[in-house]
Coordinates of C-alpha atoms in Angstrom, one line a residue:
M176 CA 274.4 -100.5 -13.4
L177 CA 275.1 -97.1 -15.1
R178 CA 272.6 -95.4 -12.8
M179 CA 274.3 -96.8 -9.8
R180 CA 277.7 -95.8 -11.1
Q181 CA 276.4 -92.2 -11.6
L182 CA 275.0 -92.2 -8.1
F183 CA 278.4 -93.1 -6.7
D184 CA 280.0 -90.4 -8.7
R185 CA 278.2 -88.0 -6.4
L186 CA 277.8 -90.1 -3.2
G187 CA 281.5 -90.7 -2.3
L188 CA 282.5 -87.1 -3.0
G189 CA 279.5 -85.8 -1.1
L190 CA 280.1 -88.0 1.9
W191 CA 283.8 -86.9 1.9
G192 CA 282.7 -83.3 2.0
L193 CA 280.0 -83.8 4.6
G194 CA 282.4 -85.9 6.7
F195 CA 284.9 -83.1 6.7
L196 CA 282.3 -80.5 7.5
G197 CA 280.9 -82.5 10.4
A198 CA 284.4 -83.1 11.8
A199 CA 285.2 -79.4 11.5
I200 CA 282.0 -78.4 13.3
Q201 CA 282.6 -80.8 16.1
A202 CA 286.2 -79.5 16.4
A203 CA 284.9 -75.9 16.6
V204 CA 282.7 -76.9 19.5
T205 CA 285.4 -78.5 21.5
D206 CA 289.2 -78.8 21.3
D207 CA 289.0 -82.2 23.0
R208 CA 291.4 -84.8 21.3
A209 CA 292.5 -82.0 18.8
V210 CA 296.2 -81.3 18.1
V211 CA 295.7 -77.7 16.8
P212 CA 296.1 -76.2 20.4
V213 CA 299.7 -77.5 20.3
Y214 CA 300.2 -75.7 17.0
R215 CA 298.8 -72.5 18.4
R216 CA 301.0 -72.7 21.5
S217 CA 304.1 -73.3 19.3
V218 CA 303.4 -70.1 17.4
E219 CA 303.0 -68.2 20.7
H220 CA 306.2 -69.6 22.0
F221 CA 308.1 -68.9 18.8
S222 CA 306.8 -65.3 18.7
A223 CA 308.0 -64.8 22.3
Y224 CA 311.3 -66.5 21.6
E225 CA 310.5 -69.2 24.2
Q226 CA 311.4 -72.9 24.3
L227 CA 309.5 -75.0 21.7
Y228 CA 310.6 -78.5 22.7
N229 CA 310.6 -80.8 25.7
V230 CA 313.5 -82.9 24.8
E231 CA 313.4 -85.1 27.9
L232 CA 309.7 -86.0 27.6
S233 CA 309.5 -86.2 23.8
M234 CA 305.9 -85.0 23.8
G235 CA 304.0 -81.9 22.6
F236 CA 305.5 -80.0 19.7
L237 CA 307.5 -82.5 17.5
Y238 CA 307.8 -80.5 14.3
A239 CA 310.6 -78.4 12.8
P240 CA 310.8 -74.7 13.9
A241 CA 309.6 -73.8 10.4
F242 CA 306.2 -75.3 11.3
A243 CA 305.6 -72.5 13.8
V244 CA 306.2 -70.0 11.0
L245 CA 303.8 -71.9 8.7
Y246 CA 301.0 -71.9 11.3
T247 CA 301.3 -68.2 12.1
P248 CA 298.8 -66.9 9.6
F249 CA 296.2 -69.5 10.9
L250 CA 296.8 -68.3 14.4
M251 CA 296.2 -64.7 13.4
L252 CA 292.8 -65.7 12.0
G253 CA 291.6 -66.9 15.4
P254 CA 291.0 -70.3 16.9
V255 CA 287.7 -70.9 14.9
L256 CA 288.4 -69.5 11.4
G257 CA 292.1 -70.2 11.5
D258 CA 291.8 -73.8 12.6
L259 CA 289.0 -74.4 10.1
L260 CA 291.2 -73.0 7.3
W261 CA 294.1 -75.2 8.4
R262 CA 292.0 -78.3 8.2
L263 CA 290.6 -77.2 4.9
V264 CA 294.0 -76.6 3.4
G265 CA 295.2 -80.1 4.5
I266 CA 292.2 -82.0 3.2
A267 CA 292.2 -80.0 -0.1
V268 CA 295.8 -80.9 -0.8
L269 CA 295.2 -84.6 0.0
T270 CA 292.0 -84.6 -2.1
A271 CA 293.7 -82.9 -5.0
A272 CA 296.6 -85.5 -4.9
A273 CA 294.1 -88.3 -5.0
A274 CA 292.2 -86.7 -7.9
K275 CA 295.5 -86.3 -9.8
Q276 CA 296.2 -90.0 -9.2
A277 CA 292.8 -91.0 -10.5
R278 CA 293.4 -89.0 -13.7
K279 CA 296.9 -90.6 -14.1
L280 CA 295.4 -94.1 -13.9
G281 CA 293.3 -93.2 -17.0
G282 CA 290.0 -94.6 -18.1
P283 CA 286.5 -93.2 -18.7
D284 CA 285.3 -93.3 -15.1
N285 CA 287.9 -91.3 -13.1
V286 CA 285.2 -89.5 -11.1
W287 CA 283.8 -92.8 -9.9
L288 CA 287.3 -94.0 -9.1
L289 CA 288.0 -91.0 -6.9
S290 CA 284.5 -91.0 -5.4
Y291 CA 284.6 -94.6 -4.4
S292 CA 288.1 -94.4 -3.0
L293 CA 287.2 -91.4 -0.8
F294 CA 284.1 -93.3 0.4
L295 CA 286.3 -96.3 1.5
A296 CA 288.8 -94.0 3.2
L297 CA 286.4 -91.8 5.0
P298 CA 285.9 -93.8 8.2
I299 CA 289.7 -93.9 8.9
S300 CA 290.1 -90.3 7.9
L301 CA 287.5 -88.7 10.1
G302 CA 289.7 -88.8 13.2
A303 CA 292.5 -87.0 11.5
M304 CA 290.1 -84.4 10.0
R305 CA 288.7 -83.7 13.5
S306 CA 292.0 -83.5 15.3
G307 CA 293.5 -81.3 12.6
Q308 CA 296.7 -83.3 12.3
A309 CA 299.5 -82.2 10.0
T310 CA 299.6 -85.7 8.7
V311 CA 296.7 -84.8 6.3
L312 CA 298.9 -82.1 4.7
L313 CA 301.9 -84.4 4.9
A314 CA 300.1 -87.2 3.0
G315 CA 299.0 -84.8 0.2
A316 CA 302.4 -83.2 -0.1
C317 CA 304.3 -86.5 -0.2
W318 CA 301.9 -87.8 -2.9
F319 CA 302.5 -84.7 -5.0
L320 CA 306.2 -85.0 -4.3
T321 CA 306.1 -88.5 -5.7
F322 CA 304.4 -87.2 -8.9
S323 CA 307.0 -84.4 -9.3
V324 CA 310.0 -86.7 -8.8
L325 CA 308.8 -89.3 -11.3
E326 CA 308.1 -86.5 -13.8
G327 CA 311.4 -84.9 -13.2
R328 CA 309.9 -81.5 -12.3
R329 CA 312.5 -79.6 -10.3
A330 CA 310.5 -76.6 -9.1
E331 CA 307.6 -78.7 -8.0
T332 CA 309.9 -81.2 -6.3
F333 CA 311.5 -78.4 -4.3
F334 CA 308.1 -77.0 -3.3
W335 CA 306.4 -80.2 -2.3
A336 CA 309.5 -81.5 -0.5
S337 CA 309.6 -78.2 1.5
V338 CA 305.9 -78.5 2.4
A339 CA 306.3 -82.1 3.4
L340 CA 309.3 -81.5 5.6
I341 CA 307.5 -78.6 7.3
A342 CA 304.4 -80.6 7.9
K343 CA 306.3 -83.5 9.6
P344 CA 309.9 -84.6 9.9
T345 CA 308.9 -88.1 8.8
A346 CA 308.8 -86.7 5.3
I347 CA 312.5 -87.5 5.2
V348 CA 311.5 -91.0 4.3
I349 CA 309.9 -90.0 1.1
L350 CA 312.9 -87.6 0.4
L351 CA 315.3 -90.5 0.7
L352 CA 313.3 -92.7 -1.6
S353 CA 313.0 -89.9 -4.1
G354 CA 316.8 -89.4 -4.1
A355 CA 317.2 -93.1 -4.7
L356 CA 314.8 -93.1 -7.6
R357 CA 316.1 -89.9 -9.2
P358 CA 319.7 -89.2 -8.2
R359 CA 319.8 -86.1 -10.4
L360 CA 317.2 -84.5 -8.1
I361 CA 319.2 -85.0 -4.9
T362 CA 320.5 -81.4 -5.1
V363 CA 316.9 -80.1 -5.3
L364 CA 315.9 -82.2 -2.3
V365 CA 318.9 -81.0 -0.3
L366 CA 318.1 -77.4 -1.1
A367 CA 314.5 -78.0 0.1
L368 CA 315.9 -79.4 3.4
L369 CA 318.2 -76.4 3.8
F370 CA 315.3 -74.0 2.9
V371 CA 313.1 -75.5 5.6
F372 CA 316.0 -75.0 8.2
A373 CA 316.5 -71.4 6.9
I374 CA 312.9 -70.2 7.1
P375 CA 312.8 -69.4 10.9
Y376 CA 315.9 -67.2 10.7
A377 CA 313.8 -64.6 8.9
F378 CA 311.4 -64.3 11.8
A379 CA 313.5 -64.8 15.0
P380 CA 317.0 -64.0 16.3
F381 CA 319.9 -66.2 15.0
G382 CA 320.9 -67.5 18.5
Y383 CA 317.3 -68.4 19.4
V384 CA 316.7 -70.3 16.1
N385 CA 320.0 -72.1 16.5
A386 CA 319.0 -73.3 20.0
Q387 CA 315.6 -74.5 18.7
H388 CA 317.2 -76.4 15.8
H389 CA 319.7 -78.0 18.2
D390 CA 316.9 -79.2 20.5
F391 CA 314.8 -80.4 17.5
I392 CA 317.7 -82.6 16.3
R393 CA 318.2 -83.9 19.9
L394 CA 314.5 -84.6 20.0
L395 CA 314.6 -86.6 16.8
T396 CA 317.6 -88.5 17.9
S397 CA 316.1 -89.4 21.3
M398 CA 312.9 -90.6 19.7
G399 CA 314.8 -92.7 17.3
V400 CA 317.0 -94.4 19.9
H401 CA 314.5 -95.0 22.7
K402 CA 310.9 -94.4 23.6
S403 CA 310.2 -91.9 26.3
G404 CA 307.3 -90.3 28.0
P405 CA 303.7 -91.5 28.1
F406 CA 303.3 -91.8 24.3
L407 CA 302.1 -95.2 23.1
A408 CA 302.7 -95.8 19.4
A409 CA 300.2 -97.5 17.0
D410 CA 303.0 -99.1 14.9
F411 CA 303.8 -102.7 14.4
T412 CA 305.1 -103.0 18.0
A413 CA 301.6 -102.2 19.4
P414 CA 300.1 -105.7 18.9
F415 CA 303.1 -107.3 20.8
L416 CA 302.6 -104.8 23.7
A417 CA 298.9 -105.4 23.7
F418 CA 299.3 -109.2 23.9
G419 CA 301.8 -109.0 26.7
A420 CA 305.0 -109.7 24.7
P421 CA 306.6 -106.3 24.0
L422 CA 309.5 -106.1 21.5
D423 CA 312.7 -104.8 22.8
E424 CA 314.1 -101.7 21.0
S425 CA 317.0 -103.6 19.3
S426 CA 314.6 -106.1 17.7
A427 CA 312.2 -103.4 16.7
T428 CA 315.1 -101.4 15.1
L429 CA 316.2 -104.5 13.1
V430 CA 312.6 -105.0 11.8
R431 CA 312.5 -101.3 10.8
I432 CA 315.8 -101.6 8.9
A433 CA 314.6 -104.7 7.1
A434 CA 311.3 -103.0 6.2
A435 CA 313.2 -100.0 4.9
A436 CA 315.4 -102.2 2.7
L437 CA 312.3 -104.0 1.3
T438 CA 310.5 -100.7 0.7
L439 CA 313.5 -99.3 -1.2
A440 CA 313.7 -102.4 -3.3
A441 CA 309.9 -102.3 -4.0
V442 CA 309.8 -98.7 -5.1
I443 CA 312.8 -99.1 -7.4
W444 CA 311.1 -102.1 -9.0
F445 CA 307.8 -100.3 -9.4
D446 CA 309.6 -97.4 -10.9
R447 CA 311.4 -99.5 -13.5
R448 CA 308.8 -102.1 -14.3
T449 CA 305.4 -100.3 -14.0
E450 CA 303.7 -97.8 -16.3
K451 CA 304.0 -94.2 -15.1
G452 CA 300.4 -93.7 -14.0
L453 CA 300.4 -96.8 -11.9
A454 CA 304.0 -96.4 -10.6
A455 CA 303.2 -93.3 -8.6
L456 CA 300.4 -95.1 -6.8
A457 CA 302.4 -98.2 -6.1
I458 CA 305.5 -96.2 -4.9
F459 CA 303.4 -93.9 -2.6
L460 CA 301.5 -96.9 -1.2
A461 CA 304.7 -98.7 -0.4
A462 CA 306.2 -95.6 1.2
A463 CA 303.0 -94.9 3.2
V464 CA 303.1 -98.5 4.6
Y465 CA 306.6 -97.8 5.9
M466 CA 305.7 -94.3 7.2
T467 CA 302.8 -95.6 9.2
V468 CA 303.2 -99.2 10.2
F469 CA 307.0 -98.8 10.9
N470 CA 306.9 -95.3 12.3
P471 CA 307.7 -95.3 16.1
R472 CA 305.7 -92.1 16.6
V473 CA 302.6 -93.1 14.6
E474 CA 299.1 -92.7 16.1
S475 CA 295.8 -94.3 15.0
N476 CA 294.8 -91.1 13.2
T477 CA 298.0 -91.1 11.2
Y478 CA 296.7 -94.0 9.2
I479 CA 294.9 -91.5 6.9
M480 CA 298.2 -91.4 5.0
L481 CA 297.9 -95.1 4.2
A482 CA 294.1 -95.2 3.9
V483 CA 293.6 -92.9 0.9
P484 CA 296.2 -94.6 -1.4
A485 CA 295.0 -98.0 -0.3
A486 CA 291.4 -97.1 -1.0
I487 CA 292.2 -95.7 -4.5
T488 CA 294.1 -99.0 -5.2
I489 CA 291.0 -101.0 -4.1
A490 CA 288.8 -98.8 -6.4
W491 CA 291.2 -99.4 -9.3
L492 CA 291.1 -103.1 -8.5
W493 CA 287.3 -103.0 -8.8
R494 CA 287.6 -101.3 -12.2
Q495 CA 290.2 -103.7 -13.5
E496 CA 288.8 -107.0 -12.1
Q497 CA 285.3 -107.7 -13.2
R498 CA 284.9 -110.4 -10.6
G499 CA 286.6 -111.9 -7.6
L500 CA 286.4 -111.9 -3.9
L501 CA 289.5 -110.0 -3.0
R502 CA 288.1 -106.6 -4.0
V503 CA 285.0 -107.2 -1.9
V504 CA 286.9 -108.4 1.2
L505 CA 289.4 -105.4 1.0
S506 CA 286.6 -102.9 0.6
V507 CA 284.7 -104.2 3.6
A508 CA 287.9 -104.5 5.6
I509 CA 289.1 -100.9 5.1
V510 CA 285.6 -99.5 6.0
L511 CA 285.4 -101.7 9.2
C512 CA 288.9 -100.8 10.1
G513 CA 287.9 -97.1 10.3
A514 CA 284.5 -97.9 12.0
T515 CA 286.0 -99.3 15.1
G516 CA 285.9 -96.0 16.8
I517 CA 282.1 -95.6 16.6
E518 CA 281.5 -97.6 19.8
R519 CA 283.6 -96.5 22.8
H520 CA 284.1 -100.0 24.4
L521 CA 285.1 -101.4 21.0
H522 CA 287.5 -98.5 20.5
D523 CA 289.1 -99.1 23.9
L524 CA 289.5 -102.8 23.1
L525 CA 291.1 -102.3 19.7
N526 CA 292.9 -99.0 20.2
L527 CA 296.5 -98.9 19.0
W528 CA 297.0 -102.6 18.2
F529 CA 294.2 -103.3 15.7
R530 CA 294.8 -100.7 13.0
P531 CA 298.5 -101.7 12.2
I532 CA 297.4 -105.3 11.8
A533 CA 294.4 -104.5 9.7
M534 CA 296.1 -102.0 7.5
T535 CA 299.0 -104.3 6.9
L536 CA 296.7 -107.1 5.9
I537 CA 295.0 -104.8 3.5
S538 CA 298.1 -103.2 2.0
L539 CA 300.2 -106.3 1.4
P540 CA 297.6 -108.0 -1.0
L541 CA 297.3 -104.6 -2.8
L542 CA 301.1 -104.3 -3.2
W543 CA 301.2 -108.0 -4.4
W544 CA 298.4 -107.3 -6.9
L545 CA 300.2 -104.2 -8.1
W546 CA 303.4 -106.2 -8.5
G547 CA 301.5 -108.7 -10.5
R548 CA 300.1 -106.0 -12.8
G549 CA 303.7 -104.7 -13.2
R550 CA 304.9 -108.1 -14.2
E551 CA 302.1 -108.5 -16.7
G552 CA 303.0 -105.2 -18.3
T553 CA 306.7 -106.1 -18.5
T554 CA 305.8 -109.5 -20.0
A555 CA 303.6 -107.9 -22.6
V556 CA 306.3 -105.4 -23.6
E557 CA 308.9 -108.2 -23.9
S558 CA 306.5 -110.3 -26.0
R559 CA 306.0 -107.5 -28.4
A560 CA 309.7 -106.9 -28.6
Y561 CA 310.6 -110.5 -29.4
G562 CA 307.4 -111.3 -31.3

């Protein structure tokens, strides 16, 4: 058993590295299904003071103007080296966040915990690695932001909030949750938001940046109010659409509002009732569920944000529970969920609608189990207090 444990110490981390290398090589051969060409064009448009957004279509570049500034050094390195470095930065930040989470959970086998979780998350993560999505950087930045907020570190909170907002505007979800958890950090979070809006003014004329910010806000508003363009989301509405009973926008909005309220209640409970090392994982997992399953602009590759915290929770479940079927079922389920893209016909059949169902069915038992662990810890503390 010890020899098998030592093998997995190397196996999961090795496969994670090889998977990234294979995805990067494949992406270097062809830009097909990659998003980095959109990033490169955004820098070119920004440098030429041209329009960044197509507000009417709500497609293409959907990031803050500061993202064009962020990607400029990668563009200068060329499409091969620059895109490779961009992918490497994103996956390094996410892996470092997962490693920090493994250390915070404690125990003598943190390397195995990280290795096994990355092994479970790899099948879902390969698509995002290959396409070079900013979601990879977003996931790592939001995870680090969660640590910083819970630890009350103002400088780190400002830094990771800024990185997360630049990576994707959906980071506003984790900023709102952070403000609710630590009201004294609201000023820092607001400063990070203002900083992200201020960055482009150092690289482009005032009037041009104002116009791009105006269109960016219009774009976010239009996407929040109604769906437009050819984009098909892989959120909770996708199964209804696939089965011929699409949800109307008002019903979907009500569901999102209810999910937001439940997410807020959950993260507050985890913060107050769960030990610090576990609280960060539970809070980020709950936030990741909302930022993927209930995000109207989510894609199948975006589920890397949920896959990694879910996988590390499954790995911790394996370590804490010496027996039981749940850990086996969830491990197999998350691997199979990511393996659906291996065969083209299977991918076409399950595309968009399957992943939100599968990841919800994986995440909810994990959150319930974490809630149970939090209750056990609270009961133990109360017993000692009154004993």
